[in-house]
mmCIF file of C-alpha atoms in Angstrom:
data_model
loop_
_atom_site.group_PDB
_atom_site.id
_atom_site.type_symbol
_atom_site.label_atom_id
_atom_site.label_comp_id
_atom_site.label_asym_id
_atom_site.label_seq_id
_atom_site.Cartn_x
_atom_site.Cartn_y
_atom_site.Cartn_z
ATOM 1 C CA MET A 1 -161.351 145.681 -34.201
ATOM 2 C CA LYS A 2 -158.699 144.151 -31.929
ATOM 3 C CA ASP A 3 -156.457 143.544 -34.967
ATOM 4 C CA VAL A 4 -156.878 147.179 -36.009
ATOM 5 C CA ALA A 5 -155.959 148.367 -32.512
ATOM 6 C CA ARG A 6 -152.916 146.079 -32.430
ATOM 7 C CA LEU A 7 -151.633 147.184 -35.851
ATOM 8 C CA ALA A 8 -152.218 150.880 -35.103
ATOM 9 C CA GLN A 9 -150.789 150.463 -31.603
ATOM 10 C CA VAL A 10 -153.777 152.185 -29.986
ATOM 11 C CA SER A 11 -156.551 151.122 -27.614
ATOM 12 C CA LEU A 12 -159.887 149.604 -28.660
ATOM 13 C CA ALA A 13 -161.555 152.757 -27.367
ATOM 14 C CA THR A 14 -159.485 154.886 -29.751
ATOM 15 C CA VAL A 15 -160.406 152.695 -32.730
ATOM 16 C CA SER A 16 -164.081 152.902 -31.780
ATOM 17 C CA ALA A 17 -163.919 156.685 -31.420
ATOM 18 C CA VAL A 18 -162.293 157.090 -34.842
ATOM 19 C CA LEU A 19 -164.773 154.800 -36.602
ATOM 20 C CA SER A 20 -167.881 156.198 -34.938
ATOM 21 C CA GLY A 21 -166.791 159.825 -34.618
ATOM 22 C CA SER A 22 -168.078 159.745 -31.047
ATOM 23 C CA ALA A 23 -165.074 161.492 -29.496
ATOM 24 C CA TYR A 24 -162.084 163.611 -30.444
ATOM 25 C CA VAL A 25 -158.955 161.720 -31.504
ATOM 26 C CA SER A 26 -155.725 163.462 -32.464
ATOM 27 C CA PRO A 27 -154.889 163.652 -36.175
ATOM 28 C CA GLU A 28 -151.835 161.406 -35.693
ATOM 29 C CA LEU A 29 -153.788 158.586 -34.029
ATOM 30 C CA THR A 30 -156.674 158.988 -36.491
ATOM 31 C CA THR A 31 -154.249 158.527 -39.400
ATOM 32 C CA ARG A 32 -152.733 155.409 -37.797
ATOM 33 C CA VAL A 33 -156.181 153.870 -37.244
ATOM 34 C CA LYS A 34 -157.343 154.607 -40.789
ATOM 35 C CA LYS A 35 -154.168 153.111 -42.260
ATOM 36 C CA ALA A 36 -154.667 149.973 -40.164
ATOM 37 C CA VAL A 37 -158.311 149.726 -41.258
ATOM 38 C CA ALA A 38 -157.266 150.004 -44.929
ATOM 39 C CA ALA A 39 -154.429 147.492 -44.531
ATOM 40 C CA LEU A 40 -156.679 144.907 -42.888
ATOM 41 C CA GLY A 41 -159.749 145.602 -45.031
ATOM 42 C CA TYR A 42 -161.731 145.996 -41.829
ATOM 43 C CA ALA A 43 -165.488 146.782 -41.973
ATOM 44 C CA PRO A 44 -167.427 147.656 -38.809
ATOM 45 C CA ASN A 45 -170.123 145.182 -37.782
ATOM 46 C CA THR A 46 -173.172 147.434 -38.107
ATOM 47 C CA VAL A 47 -175.527 144.662 -36.993
ATOM 48 C CA ALA A 48 -173.688 144.255 -33.690
ATOM 49 C CA SER A 49 -173.572 148.026 -33.256
ATOM 50 C CA SER A 50 -177.304 148.285 -33.923
ATOM 51 C CA LEU A 51 -178.092 145.557 -31.421
ATOM 52 C CA LYS A 52 -176.010 147.352 -28.820
ATOM 53 C CA LYS A 53 -177.749 150.703 -29.458
ATOM 54 C CA GLY A 54 -181.214 149.226 -30.025
ATOM 55 C CA ALA A 55 -181.610 151.123 -33.319
ATOM 56 C CA THR A 56 -180.286 151.266 -36.894
ATOM 57 C CA ARG A 57 -179.893 153.848 -39.636
ATOM 58 C CA ILE A 58 -182.615 152.040 -41.580
ATOM 59 C CA ILE A 59 -186.110 153.312 -42.282
ATOM 60 C CA GLY A 60 -188.917 151.224 -43.740
ATOM 61 C CA LEU A 61 -191.031 152.203 -46.734
ATOM 62 C CA VAL A 62 -194.159 150.110 -47.363
ATOM 63 C CA VAL A 63 -196.115 150.734 -50.589
ATOM 64 C CA PRO A 64 -199.080 148.837 -52.080
ATOM 65 C CA ASP A 65 -197.814 148.676 -55.671
ATOM 66 C CA VAL A 66 -194.288 149.689 -56.615
ATOM 67 C CA THR A 67 -195.178 149.482 -60.338
ATOM 68 C CA ASN A 68 -197.636 152.382 -59.971
ATOM 69 C CA PRO A 69 -195.781 155.530 -61.153
ATOM 70 C CA PHE A 70 -197.034 157.498 -58.142
ATOM 71 C CA PHE A 71 -195.409 155.079 -55.704
ATOM 72 C CA THR A 72 -192.331 154.668 -57.908
ATOM 73 C CA GLU A 73 -191.711 158.421 -57.711
ATOM 74 C CA LEU A 74 -192.443 158.414 -53.981
ATOM 75 C CA VAL A 75 -189.827 155.674 -53.420
ATOM 76 C CA HIS A 76 -187.230 157.604 -55.420
ATOM 77 C CA SER A 77 -187.885 160.823 -53.502
ATOM 78 C CA VAL A 78 -187.818 159.187 -50.055
ATOM 79 C CA GLN A 79 -184.592 157.332 -50.886
ATOM 80 C CA LYS A 80 -182.966 160.589 -52.004
ATOM 81 C CA ARG A 81 -183.816 162.317 -48.704
ATOM 82 C CA ALA A 82 -182.792 159.299 -46.649
ATOM 83 C CA ARG A 83 -179.411 159.069 -48.396
ATOM 84 C CA GLU A 84 -178.753 162.747 -47.731
ATOM 85 C CA GLN A 85 -179.375 162.160 -44.015
ATOM 86 C CA GLY A 86 -177.298 158.971 -43.794
ATOM 87 C CA TYR A 87 -180.193 156.515 -43.728
ATOM 88 C CA ALA A 88 -180.842 153.440 -45.850
ATOM 89 C CA VAL A 89 -184.359 152.537 -47.016
ATOM 90 C CA LEU A 90 -185.793 149.038 -46.770
ATOM 91 C CA LEU A 91 -188.529 148.901 -49.425
ATOM 92 C CA CYS A 92 -191.524 146.566 -49.038
ATOM 93 C CA ASP A 93 -194.254 146.073 -51.686
ATOM 94 C CA SER A 94 -197.421 144.773 -49.996
ATOM 95 C CA GLU A 95 -199.219 144.162 -53.326
ATOM 96 C CA ARG A 96 -202.350 145.539 -51.613
ATOM 97 C CA ASP A 97 -202.374 142.479 -49.327
ATOM 98 C CA ILE A 98 -203.122 143.534 -45.745
ATOM 99 C CA GLU A 99 -201.604 140.435 -44.139
ATOM 100 C CA GLN A 100 -198.440 140.879 -46.183
ATOM 101 C CA GLU A 101 -198.365 144.507 -45.104
ATOM 102 C CA ARG A 102 -198.614 143.491 -41.426
ATOM 103 C CA SER A 103 -195.858 140.937 -41.912
ATOM 104 C CA TYR A 104 -193.562 143.621 -43.333
ATOM 105 C CA LEU A 105 -194.267 145.967 -40.429
ATOM 106 C CA LYS A 106 -193.414 143.240 -37.924
ATOM 107 C CA MET A 107 -190.228 142.453 -39.847
ATOM 108 C CA LEU A 108 -189.182 146.115 -39.865
ATOM 109 C CA ARG A 109 -189.748 146.312 -36.121
ATOM 110 C CA ALA A 110 -187.756 143.100 -35.557
ATOM 111 C CA HIS A 111 -184.881 144.504 -37.641
ATOM 112 C CA LEU A 112 -184.849 147.637 -35.462
ATOM 113 C CA ALA A 113 -185.898 150.061 -38.198
ATOM 114 C CA THR A 114 -185.835 153.546 -36.719
ATOM 115 C CA GLY A 115 -189.183 154.413 -38.338
ATOM 116 C CA THR A 116 -191.455 153.567 -41.271
ATOM 117 C CA ILE A 117 -193.387 155.437 -43.942
ATOM 118 C CA ILE A 118 -196.427 153.426 -45.019
ATOM 119 C CA CYS A 119 -198.917 153.811 -47.859
ATOM 120 C CA ALA A 120 -201.601 151.644 -46.300
ATOM 121 C CA ALA A 121 -203.788 149.385 -48.420
ATOM 122 C CA GLY A 122 -206.493 148.285 -45.997
ATOM 123 C CA PRO A 123 -209.711 149.647 -44.496
ATOM 124 C CA ASP A 124 -209.481 151.631 -41.269
ATOM 125 C CA ALA A 125 -210.627 148.692 -39.143
ATOM 126 C CA SER A 126 -207.562 146.705 -40.235
ATOM 127 C CA TYR A 127 -205.306 149.002 -38.204
ATOM 128 C CA LYS A 128 -207.058 149.059 -34.826
ATOM 129 C CA ASP A 129 -204.241 146.908 -33.363
ATOM 130 C CA LEU A 130 -201.419 148.493 -35.373
ATOM 131 C CA HIS A 131 -199.504 149.341 -32.195
ATOM 132 C CA ASN A 132 -199.096 145.595 -31.553
ATOM 133 C CA ASP A 133 -197.283 145.222 -34.876
ATOM 134 C CA VAL A 134 -195.064 148.303 -34.712
ATOM 135 C CA GLY A 135 -194.532 148.874 -30.986
ATOM 136 C CA ILE A 136 -192.797 152.213 -30.416
ATOM 137 C CA MET A 137 -191.457 152.417 -33.990
ATOM 138 C CA PRO A 138 -192.542 155.814 -35.419
ATOM 139 C CA ILE A 139 -195.012 155.645 -38.312
ATOM 140 C CA VAL A 140 -195.958 158.242 -40.939
ATOM 141 C CA THR A 141 -198.738 157.473 -43.418
ATOM 142 C CA VAL A 142 -198.850 158.746 -47.006
ATOM 143 C CA ASP A 143 -201.785 158.784 -49.458
ATOM 144 C CA HIS A 144 -204.232 157.101 -47.040
ATOM 145 C CA ILE A 145 -204.870 158.165 -43.429
ATOM 146 C CA ILE A 146 -204.952 155.532 -40.703
ATOM 147 C CA ARG A 147 -205.338 156.033 -36.954
ATOM 148 C CA ALA A 148 -205.406 159.817 -37.300
ATOM 149 C CA ASP A 149 -205.270 160.279 -33.520
ATOM 150 C CA ASP A 150 -201.995 158.344 -33.323
ATOM 151 C CA TYR A 151 -199.977 158.791 -36.516
ATOM 152 C CA ASP A 152 -198.855 161.650 -38.779
ATOM 153 C CA SER A 153 -200.120 161.715 -42.356
ATOM 154 C CA VAL A 154 -199.357 163.316 -45.722
ATOM 155 C CA VAL A 155 -202.100 163.292 -48.356
ATOM 156 C CA LEU A 156 -203.399 165.054 -51.448
ATOM 157 C CA ASP A 157 -206.530 167.196 -51.255
ATOM 158 C CA ASN A 158 -208.417 164.525 -53.174
ATOM 159 C CA VAL A 159 -211.799 166.266 -53.118
ATOM 160 C CA ALA A 160 -210.236 169.372 -54.670
ATOM 161 C CA ALA A 161 -208.408 167.233 -57.246
ATOM 162 C CA SER A 162 -211.654 165.656 -58.464
ATOM 163 C CA ARG A 163 -213.529 168.933 -58.361
ATOM 164 C CA MET A 164 -210.764 170.610 -60.374
ATOM 165 C CA ILE A 165 -210.778 168.048 -63.158
ATOM 166 C CA MET A 166 -214.580 167.796 -63.241
ATOM 167 C CA GLN A 167 -214.982 171.561 -63.511
ATOM 168 C CA HIS A 168 -212.646 171.451 -66.505
ATOM 169 C CA ILE A 169 -214.656 168.653 -68.148
ATOM 170 C CA ILE A 170 -218.032 170.282 -67.430
ATOM 171 C CA GLY A 171 -216.678 173.629 -68.597
ATOM 172 C CA LEU A 172 -216.076 172.084 -72.030
ATOM 173 C CA GLY A 173 -219.813 171.307 -72.254
ATOM 174 C CA HIS A 174 -219.989 167.698 -71.042
ATOM 175 C CA THR A 175 -223.113 166.682 -69.126
ATOM 176 C CA ARG A 176 -222.751 162.875 -69.353
ATOM 177 C CA VAL A 177 -219.593 162.229 -67.346
ATOM 178 C CA ALA A 178 -218.675 158.840 -65.908
ATOM 179 C CA ILE A 179 -216.190 158.065 -63.155
ATOM 180 C CA ILE A 180 -214.108 154.983 -62.525
ATOM 181 C CA ALA A 181 -213.466 155.228 -58.803
ATOM 182 C CA GLY A 182 -211.087 153.406 -56.504
ATOM 183 C CA GLN A 183 -211.784 151.358 -53.388
ATOM 184 C CA GLN A 184 -214.084 153.207 -51.012
ATOM 185 C CA HIS A 185 -212.244 152.009 -47.904
ATOM 186 C CA LEU A 186 -209.301 154.205 -48.941
ATOM 187 C CA VAL A 187 -209.242 157.974 -48.462
ATOM 188 C CA PRO A 188 -208.334 158.638 -52.141
ATOM 189 C CA GLY A 189 -211.182 156.386 -53.285
ATOM 190 C CA ARG A 190 -213.786 158.019 -51.057
ATOM 191 C CA ASP A 191 -212.688 161.612 -51.495
ATOM 192 C CA ARG A 192 -212.237 161.478 -55.255
ATOM 193 C CA LEU A 193 -215.756 160.101 -55.684
ATOM 194 C CA ALA A 194 -217.061 162.785 -53.305
ATOM 195 C CA GLY A 195 -215.361 165.513 -55.351
ATOM 196 C CA PHE A 196 -216.884 164.102 -58.547
ATOM 197 C CA ALA A 197 -220.405 164.210 -57.091
ATOM 198 C CA GLU A 198 -219.830 167.662 -55.601
ATOM 199 C CA ALA A 199 -218.753 169.089 -58.964
ATOM 200 C CA LEU A 200 -221.775 167.623 -60.744
ATOM 201 C CA ARG A 201 -224.190 169.016 -58.163
ATOM 202 C CA GLY A 202 -222.447 172.387 -58.338
ATOM 203 C CA ALA A 203 -223.174 172.459 -62.082
ATOM 204 C CA GLY A 204 -226.821 171.454 -61.591
ATOM 205 C CA LEU A 205 -226.219 167.924 -62.898
ATOM 206 C CA ASP A 206 -227.287 164.610 -61.380
ATOM 207 C CA VAL A 207 -225.000 161.719 -60.536
ATOM 208 C CA VAL A 208 -226.119 158.944 -62.899
ATOM 209 C CA PRO A 209 -225.731 155.632 -61.005
ATOM 210 C CA GLU A 210 -224.782 153.638 -64.104
ATOM 211 C CA PHE A 211 -221.998 156.164 -64.787
ATOM 212 C CA VAL A 212 -220.317 155.370 -61.447
ATOM 213 C CA ARG A 213 -218.025 152.344 -61.688
ATOM 214 C CA HIS A 214 -215.364 150.969 -59.350
ATOM 215 C CA GLY A 215 -212.018 149.939 -60.805
ATOM 216 C CA ALA A 216 -210.030 149.124 -57.635
ATOM 217 C CA PHE A 217 -207.168 151.394 -58.731
ATOM 218 C CA ASN A 218 -205.865 148.879 -61.295
ATOM 219 C CA GLY A 219 -205.801 148.799 -65.071
ATOM 220 C CA ASN A 220 -207.616 145.509 -65.686
ATOM 221 C CA ASP A 221 -210.648 146.404 -63.580
ATOM 222 C CA ALA A 222 -210.738 149.854 -65.170
ATOM 223 C CA PHE A 223 -210.669 148.267 -68.639
ATOM 224 C CA ASP A 224 -213.749 146.182 -67.765
ATOM 225 C CA CYS A 225 -215.526 149.213 -66.309
ATOM 226 C CA ALA A 226 -214.766 151.408 -69.306
ATOM 227 C CA HIS A 227 -215.768 148.670 -71.740
ATOM 228 C CA ALA A 228 -219.156 148.404 -69.995
ATOM 229 C CA LEU A 229 -219.626 152.183 -70.018
ATOM 230 C CA LEU A 230 -218.857 152.411 -73.730
ATOM 231 C CA ALA A 231 -221.383 149.666 -74.482
ATOM 232 C CA LEU A 232 -224.287 151.578 -72.886
ATOM 233 C CA PRO A 233 -227.095 152.671 -75.250
ATOM 234 C CA GLU A 234 -226.258 156.251 -74.318
ATOM 235 C CA ARG A 235 -222.601 156.196 -73.406
ATOM 236 C CA PRO A 236 -220.842 158.956 -71.467
ATOM 237 C CA SER A 237 -219.168 161.684 -73.478
ATOM 238 C CA ALA A 238 -216.304 161.854 -70.942
ATOM 239 C CA ILE A 239 -214.685 159.408 -68.522
ATOM 240 C CA PHE A 240 -212.815 160.442 -65.385
ATOM 241 C CA ALA A 241 -210.315 157.806 -64.182
ATOM 242 C CA THR A 242 -209.234 158.378 -60.597
ATOM 243 C CA ASN A 243 -205.647 157.160 -60.932
ATOM 244 C CA ASN A 244 -202.985 156.640 -63.596
ATOM 245 C CA GLN A 245 -203.214 152.852 -63.886
ATOM 246 C CA MET A 246 -206.973 153.018 -64.421
ATOM 247 C CA LEU A 247 -206.369 155.681 -67.049
ATOM 248 C CA ILE A 248 -204.350 153.144 -69.046
ATOM 249 C CA GLY A 249 -207.214 150.649 -68.771
ATOM 250 C CA VAL A 250 -209.694 153.259 -70.008
ATOM 251 C CA MET A 251 -207.569 154.173 -73.024
ATOM 252 C CA ARG A 252 -207.211 150.507 -73.931
ATOM 253 C CA ALA A 253 -210.983 149.970 -73.712
ATOM 254 C CA ILE A 254 -211.653 152.968 -75.962
ATOM 255 C CA SER A 255 -209.220 151.660 -78.555
ATOM 256 C CA GLU A 256 -210.576 148.102 -78.472
ATOM 257 C CA SER A 257 -214.151 149.428 -78.765
ATOM 258 C CA GLY A 258 -213.249 151.026 -82.088
ATOM 259 C CA LEU A 259 -213.633 154.524 -80.682
ATOM 260 C CA SER A 260 -211.248 157.444 -80.533
ATOM 261 C CA CYS A 261 -210.199 159.792 -77.750
ATOM 262 C CA PRO A 262 -211.053 162.655 -77.699
ATOM 263 C CA ARG A 263 -213.194 162.567 -80.848
ATOM 264 C CA ASP A 264 -215.733 160.122 -79.381
ATOM 265 C CA VAL A 265 -214.891 160.180 -75.668
ATOM 266 C CA SER A 266 -212.905 162.661 -73.616
ATOM 267 C CA VAL A 267 -210.682 161.247 -70.863
ATOM 268 C CA ALA A 268 -208.953 162.753 -67.825
ATOM 269 C CA ALA A 269 -207.373 161.317 -64.702
ATOM 270 C CA ILE A 270 -205.748 162.002 -61.366
ATOM 271 C CA ASP A 271 -201.980 161.282 -61.237
ATOM 272 C CA ASP A 272 -199.658 162.651 -63.844
ATOM 273 C CA PHE A 273 -196.809 160.415 -64.962
ATOM 274 C CA PRO A 274 -193.712 160.865 -67.137
ATOM 275 C CA TRP A 275 -195.143 159.579 -70.410
ATOM 276 C CA ALA A 276 -198.632 161.187 -70.109
ATOM 277 C CA ALA A 277 -197.542 163.890 -72.551
ATOM 278 C CA ALA A 278 -196.184 161.268 -74.975
ATOM 279 C CA PHE A 279 -199.573 159.554 -75.464
ATOM 280 C CA SER A 280 -201.654 160.306 -78.515
ATOM 281 C CA PRO A 281 -203.573 162.296 -77.522
ATOM 282 C CA ALA A 282 -201.511 163.787 -74.695
ATOM 283 C CA LEU A 283 -203.429 163.113 -71.490
ATOM 284 C CA THR A 284 -205.126 165.700 -69.302
ATOM 285 C CA THR A 285 -204.352 164.920 -65.665
ATOM 286 C CA VAL A 286 -204.247 166.295 -62.150
ATOM 287 C CA ARG A 287 -200.697 166.202 -60.837
ATOM 288 C CA GLN A 288 -199.791 165.336 -57.267
ATOM 289 C CA PRO A 289 -196.704 167.099 -55.814
ATOM 290 C CA VAL A 290 -195.095 163.726 -55.062
ATOM 291 C CA ASP A 291 -191.594 165.009 -54.331
ATOM 292 C CA ALA A 292 -192.885 167.611 -51.866
ATOM 293 C CA MET A 293 -195.124 164.996 -50.220
ATOM 294 C CA ALA A 294 -192.177 162.598 -49.876
ATOM 295 C CA GLU A 295 -190.029 165.326 -48.342
ATOM 296 C CA ALA A 296 -192.778 166.228 -45.858
ATOM 297 C CA ALA A 297 -193.282 162.575 -44.868
ATOM 298 C CA PHE A 298 -189.557 162.021 -44.371
ATOM 299 C CA ASN A 299 -189.215 165.188 -42.289
ATOM 300 C CA LEU A 300 -192.156 164.173 -40.099
ATOM 301 C CA LEU A 301 -190.550 160.768 -39.591
ATOM 302 C CA LEU A 302 -187.216 162.365 -38.655
ATOM 303 C CA GLU A 303 -188.989 164.527 -36.076
ATOM 304 C CA ARG A 304 -190.500 161.421 -34.471
ATOM 305 C CA ILE A 305 -187.193 159.540 -34.607
ATOM 306 C CA ASN A 306 -185.528 162.471 -32.856
ATOM 307 C CA GLY A 307 -188.062 162.385 -30.051
ATOM 308 C CA THR A 308 -190.748 164.902 -31.002
ATOM 309 C CA ASN A 309 -193.800 163.990 -28.955
ATOM 310 C CA THR A 310 -196.480 166.418 -30.134
ATOM 311 C CA ALA A 311 -199.984 165.618 -31.379
ATOM 312 C CA PRO A 312 -200.072 163.963 -34.828
ATOM 313 C CA LYS A 313 -199.703 166.303 -37.785
ATOM 314 C CA HIS A 314 -201.814 165.943 -40.931
ATOM 315 C CA LEU A 315 -200.463 167.685 -44.032
ATOM 316 C CA VAL A 316 -202.703 168.167 -47.068
ATOM 317 C CA PHE A 317 -201.190 169.126 -50.424
ATOM 318 C CA ALA A 318 -202.902 171.007 -53.255
ATOM 319 C CA PRO A 319 -203.270 169.381 -56.706
ATOM 320 C CA GLU A 320 -202.363 170.925 -60.064
ATOM 321 C CA LEU A 321 -204.427 170.597 -63.254
ATOM 322 C CA VAL A 322 -202.376 169.767 -66.353
ATOM 323 C CA ILE A 323 -204.465 170.428 -69.474
ATOM 324 C CA ARG A 324 -203.429 168.540 -72.583
ATOM 325 C CA GLN A 325 -205.368 167.142 -75.568
ATOM 326 C CA SER A 326 -207.502 164.248 -74.242
ATOM 327 C CA CYS A 327 -210.445 166.455 -73.236
ATOM 328 C CA VAL A 328 -212.398 168.481 -75.778
ATOM 329 C CA ALA A 329 -215.982 169.672 -76.184
ATOM 330 C CA PRO A 330 -218.455 166.774 -76.609
ATOM 331 C CA PRO A 331 -219.347 165.795 -80.161
ATOM 332 C CA ALA A 332 -222.457 167.503 -81.514
ATOM 333 C CA PRO A 333 -225.458 165.127 -81.659
ATOM 334 C CA SER A 334 -226.417 163.758 -85.060
ATOM 335 C CA GLY A 335 -229.617 164.894 -86.760
ATOM 336 C CA LEU A 336 -231.601 161.851 -85.584
ATOM 337 C CA ALA A 337 -230.241 162.088 -82.048
ATOM 338 C CA LEU A 338 -231.056 165.816 -81.925
ATOM 339 C CA ALA A 339 -234.631 165.180 -83.054
ATOM 340 C CA ALA A 340 -235.020 162.478 -80.399
ATOM 341 C CA GLN A 341 -233.708 164.853 -77.725
ATOM 342 C CA LYS A 342 -236.217 167.555 -78.771
ATOM 343 C CA ALA A 343 -239.064 165.049 -78.774
ATOM 344 C CA ALA A 344 -238.112 163.831 -75.323
ATOM 345 C CA ALA A 345 -237.862 167.403 -74.028
ATOM 346 C CA LYS A 346 -241.413 168.464 -75.068
ATOM 347 C CA PRO A 347 -243.384 166.354 -72.559
ATOM 348 C CA THR A 348 -240.945 167.421 -69.854
ATOM 349 C CA ALA A 349 -241.566 171.052 -70.650
ATOM 350 C CA ARG A 350 -245.380 170.510 -70.575
ATOM 351 C CA ARG A 351 -245.112 168.677 -67.217
ATOM 352 C CA ALA A 352 -242.990 171.500 -65.821
ATOM 353 C CA LYS A 353 -245.586 174.074 -66.928
ATOM 354 C CA SER A 354 -248.440 172.061 -65.371
ATOM 355 C CA ALA A 355 -246.504 171.638 -62.150
ATOM 356 C CA GLY A 356 -245.961 175.390 -62.056
ATOM 357 C CA LYS A 357 -249.709 176.036 -62.361
ATOM 358 C CA ALA A 358 -250.472 173.505 -59.622
ATOM 359 C CA GLN A 359 -247.981 175.138 -57.283
ATOM 360 C CA LEU A 360 -249.497 178.536 -58.052
ATOM 361 C CA SER A 361 -253.029 177.391 -57.284
ATOM 362 C CA ASP A 362 -251.915 175.636 -54.082
ATOM 363 C CA ALA A 363 -250.383 178.904 -52.928
#
């Protein structure tokens, strides 16, 4: 900076004011400084400036799996907003490892990040000492809520998302519906399973324990779960995968089992993704408004960075059902299967009639 000041024949304060825009400088002096900067190829030392101010124009973004299309879109949307506001994004992929996640948060704090958006991967208990890792750095959570009394959050209405897709499946005539759920220590895992059960009960159907499997929100586990479901003596007529990566695992299991979707098994999932419509069949999904969620999270973070000190805000976004071709009415039972169903129903009907008489006499 001294060389710039010498060449432009101005003071260090004038050079600083021109480069930072912190004070008015006459057009003539501004031109001289800019010409000197160009001639010398000078670049401001942003690290030194950040150390002096105690802050940077960097925000952190911690996601559990950057290969998941949901998080890929979230990263793109956050980066777009950050760029528009003059911020850079430091992206960290925790790979669903809680210790790695903590390490990233400490690193972001040490590098004076002005705030961080985090898609947490751990159970609630993992974050009881979060303030020790992040200090006063503002935090906004997306997808999973942690420390609701302390930090803002942006999430999908996951119960409504499951209920929406299950009502569609049940409305087609399915009564044997399986779910491949995510981890129950995460809000999406818990709430999506709750919405599944709620929709079944609302239709007068029971939750069949062997139709509830846990795929940990990844394709390989979902493949194993779906393969086991399809091998049952009486397999489900529809499978609900609770995220996009598990949907891929389900489709692979159906194919490798020699079955066809939707002829033999209907499939639907939460999380739309760019190539869902390009599958054969095109996949029925529930879409999350990822761009709107990213914008809301970034705006909440900006409010905290700028000193807003209100109670934490919790924003919940509505899902959207996208009906394509992977869900159809269940196949009609064969002649033998239909006869077996009728035979099984007769004793039930007799027991129901006897129970009715007993209740009447007791009254």
